[in-house]
Coordinates of N, CA and C in Angstrom, one line a residue:
X168 N 0.9 -1.2 0.0 CA 0.0 0.0 0.0 C 0.9 1.2 0.0
X169 N 0.6 2.1 -0.9 CA 1.5 3.4 -1.0 C 1.0 4.3 0.1
X170 N 1.8 5.4 0.3 CA 1.5 6.4 1.3 C 0.2 7.1 0.8
X171 N -0.7 7.3 1.8 CA -2.0 7.9 1.5 C -1.9 9.4 1.6
X172 N -2.6 10.1 0.7 CA -2.8 11.5 0.9 C -3.9 11.7 1.9
X173 N -4.1 12.9 2.4 CA -5.2 13.1 3.3 C -6.5 12.8 2.7
X174 N -6.7 13.1 1.5 CA -8.0 12.8 0.8 C -8.2 11.3 0.6
X175 N -7.1 10.6 0.4 CA -7.2 9.2 0.1 C -7.3 8.3 1.3
X176 N -7.2 8.9 2.5 CA -7.3 8.1 3.7 C -8.7 7.5 3.9
X177 N -9.7 8.1 3.4 CA -11.1 7.6 3.6 C -11.2 6.2 2.9
X178 N -10.4 6.0 1.8 CA -10.5 4.8 1.0 C -9.5 3.8 1.4
X179 N -8.6 4.2 2.3 CA -7.5 3.2 2.7 C -8.1 2.2 3.7
X180 N -7.6 1.0 3.7 CA -8.0 0.0 4.6 C -7.3 0.1 5.9
X181 N -6.0 0.6 5.9 CA -5.2 0.7 7.1 C -4.4 2.0 7.0
X182 N -4.1 2.6 8.1 CA -3.3 3.8 8.2 C -2.2 3.6 9.3
X183 N -1.2 4.4 9.2 CA -0.2 4.4 10.2 C -0.7 4.9 11.6
X184 N 0.0 4.6 12.7 CA -0.5 5.1 14.0 C -0.4 6.7 13.9
X185 N 0.6 7.2 13.2 CA 0.7 8.7 13.2 C -0.6 9.3 12.4
X186 N -1.0 8.6 11.3 CA -2.2 9.1 10.6 C -3.4 8.9 11.4
X187 N -3.5 7.8 12.1 CA -4.7 7.5 13.0 C -4.8 8.6 14.1
X188 N -3.6 9.0 14.6 CA -3.6 10.0 15.7 C -4.1 11.3 15.1
X189 N -3.7 11.6 13.9 CA -4.1 12.8 13.2 C -5.6 12.8 12.9
X190 N -6.1 11.7 12.5 CA -7.5 11.5 12.2 C -8.4 11.8 13.5
X191 N -7.9 11.2 14.6 CA -8.7 11.2 15.8 C -8.3 12.5 16.7
X192 N -7.3 13.2 16.3 CA -6.9 14.4 17.0 C -6.3 14.1 18.3
X193 N -5.5 13.1 18.4 CA -4.9 12.7 19.7 C -3.4 12.4 19.4
X194 N -2.7 12.0 20.4 CA -1.3 11.6 20.2 C -1.1 10.2 19.9
X195 N 0.1 9.8 19.5 CA 0.4 8.4 19.2 C 0.3 7.5 20.4
X196 N 0.6 8.1 21.6 CA 0.6 7.3 22.8 C -0.9 6.9 23.1
X197 N -1.8 7.8 22.8 CA -3.3 7.5 23.0 C -3.7 6.4 22.0
X198 N -3.1 6.4 20.8 CA -3.4 5.4 19.8 C -3.0 4.0 20.3
X199 N -1.8 3.9 20.9 CA -1.3 2.7 21.4 C -2.1 2.2 22.6
X200 N -2.6 3.1 23.4 CA -3.5 2.8 24.5 C -4.8 2.2 24.0
X201 N -5.3 2.8 23.0 CA -6.6 2.3 22.4 C -6.4 0.9 21.7
X202 N -5.2 0.7 21.1 CA -4.9 -0.6 20.6 C -4.8 -1.7 21.7
X203 N -4.1 -1.3 22.7 CA -3.9 -2.3 23.9 C -5.3 -2.6 24.5
X204 N -6.2 -1.6 24.6 CA -7.5 -1.8 25.2 C -8.4 -2.6 24.2
X205 N -8.0 -2.8 23.0 CA -8.9 -3.4 22.0 C -9.9 -2.5 21.3
X206 N -9.8 -1.2 21.5 CA -10.7 -0.3 20.9 C -10.4 -0.1 19.5
X207 N -9.2 -0.2 19.1 CA -8.8 -0.2 17.6 C -8.1 -1.5 17.2
X208 N -8.3 -1.8 16.0 CA -7.7 -3.1 15.4 C -6.6 -2.7 14.5
X209 N -5.5 -3.5 14.5 CA -4.4 -3.3 13.7 C -3.8 -4.6 13.1
X210 N -2.9 -4.4 12.2 CA -2.1 -5.5 11.6 C -0.7 -5.0 11.3
X211 N 0.2 -6.0 11.1 CA 1.5 -5.6 10.7 C 1.7 -5.8 9.2
X212 N 2.3 -4.9 8.6 CA 2.7 -5.0 7.2 C 4.2 -4.9 7.2
X213 N 4.9 -6.0 7.3 CA 6.4 -6.0 7.4 C 6.7 -5.4 8.8
X214 N 7.5 -4.4 8.9 CA 7.8 -3.7 10.2 C 6.8 -2.7 10.6
X215 N 5.9 -2.3 9.6 CA 5.0 -1.2 9.8 C 3.7 -1.7 10.4
X216 N 3.1 -0.9 11.4 CA 1.8 -1.2 11.9 C 0.8 -0.4 11.2
X217 N -0.3 -1.1 10.8 CA -1.4 -0.4 10.2 C -2.7 -0.6 11.0
X218 N -3.4 0.5 11.2 CA -4.6 0.5 12.0 C -5.8 0.6 11.0
X219 N -6.7 -0.4 11.2 CA -7.9 -0.4 10.2 C -8.7 0.8 10.4
X220 N -9.0 1.5 9.2 CA -9.8 2.7 9.3 C -11.2 2.3 9.7
X221 N -11.7 1.1 9.4 CA -13.0 0.7 9.9 C -13.1 0.7 11.4
X222 N -12.0 0.3 12.0 CA -12.0 0.3 13.5 C -12.0 1.7 14.1
X223 N -11.4 2.7 13.3 CA -11.4 4.1 13.7 C -12.8 4.6 13.7
X224 N -13.5 4.3 12.6 CA -14.9 4.7 12.4 C -15.8 4.1 13.5
X225 N -15.5 2.8 13.8 CA -16.3 2.1 14.8 C -16.1 2.7 16.2
X226 N -14.8 3.1 16.5 CA -14.5 3.7 17.8 C -15.2 5.0 17.9
X227 N -15.1 5.9 16.9 CA -15.8 7.2 17.0 C -17.3 7.0 17.1
X228 N -17.9 6.0 16.4 CA -19.3 5.7 16.6 C -19.7 5.3 18.0
X229 N -18.8 4.5 18.6 CA -19.1 4.1 20.0 C -18.9 5.3 21.0
X230 N -18.0 6.2 20.7 CA -17.9 7.4 21.5 C -19.1 8.3 21.4
X231 N -19.6 8.4 20.2 CA -20.8 9.2 20.0 C -22.0 8.6 20.7
X232 N -22.2 7.3 20.6 CA -23.3 6.6 21.3 C -23.1 6.8 22.8
X233 N -21.9 6.6 23.4 CA -21.7 6.7 24.8 C -22.0 8.1 25.3
X234 N -21.6 9.1 24.5 CA -21.8 10.5 25.0 C -23.2 11.0 24.8
X235 N -24.0 10.3 24.0 CA -25.4 10.7 23.7 C -26.2 10.5 25.0
X236 N -25.8 9.6 25.9 CA -26.5 9.4 27.2 C -26.1 10.5 28.2
X237 N -25.0 11.2 28.0 CA -24.6 12.2 28.9 C -25.5 13.4 28.8
X238 N -25.6 14.2 29.9 CA -26.4 15.5 29.8 C -25.7 16.4 28.8
X239 N -26.5 17.2 28.2 CA -26.0 18.1 27.1 C -25.3 19.3 27.7
X240 N -25.3 19.4 29.0 CA -24.6 20.5 29.7 C -23.1 20.4 29.6
X241 N -22.4 21.4 29.3 CA -21.0 21.4 29.4 C -20.6 22.0 30.8
X242 N -19.4 21.8 31.2 CA -18.9 22.4 32.4 C -19.0 23.9 32.3
X243 N -18.7 24.5 31.2 CA -18.8 25.9 31.0 C -20.2 26.4 31.2
X244 N -21.2 25.7 30.6 CA -22.6 26.1 30.8 C -23.0 26.0 32.2
X245 N -22.6 25.0 33.0 CA -22.9 24.9 34.4 C -22.3 26.0 35.2
X246 N -21.0 26.4 34.9 CA -20.4 27.5 35.6 C -21.1 28.8 35.3
X247 N -21.5 29.0 34.0 CA -22.2 30.2 33.7 C -23.5 30.3 34.4
X248 N -24.2 29.2 34.5 CA -25.5 29.2 35.2 C -25.3 29.5 36.7
X249 N -24.3 28.8 37.3 CA -24.0 29.0 38.7 C -23.7 30.5 39.0
X250 N -22.9 31.1 38.1 CA -22.5 32.5 38.2 C -23.7 33.4 38.1
X251 N -24.6 33.1 37.2 CA -25.9 33.9 37.1 C -26.8 33.8 38.3
X252 N -26.8 32.5 38.8 CA -27.6 32.3 40.1 C -27.1 33.1 41.2
X253 N -25.7 33.1 41.3 CA -25.1 33.9 42.4 C -25.4 35.4 42.2
X254 N -25.3 35.9 41.0 CA -25.6 37.3 40.8 C -27.0 37.6 41.1
X255 N -27.9 36.8 40.7 CA -29.4 37.1 40.9 C -29.7 37.1 42.4
X256 N -29.0 36.2 43.2 CA -29.2 36.3 44.7 C -28.6 37.5 45.3
X257 N -27.5 38.0 44.7 CA -26.9 39.3 45.2 C -27.9 40.5 44.9
X258 N -28.5 40.4 43.8 CA -29.4 41.5 43.4 C -30.7 41.5 44.1
X259 N -31.1 40.4 44.6 CA -32.4 40.3 45.3 C -32.4 40.8 46.7

């Protein structure tokens, strides 16, 4: 398999850990943690490790499903609401 361009990554079966980290927006250490935990699947091509792009998509899908059950509030929104409540109590 030749080196993939950024646009060709979507059609690639496997990508390097560096490219997988770029796709997921994390570091290579995190990629190896995900591999060890079984969250991502990989194979060896000679000395090179290739991570299946299908496993990257599956991982992202699982993360989206898991986060769908979380409240939609972010910590920033909670902090903003708490600040507004404090202000309204001071004004009262």
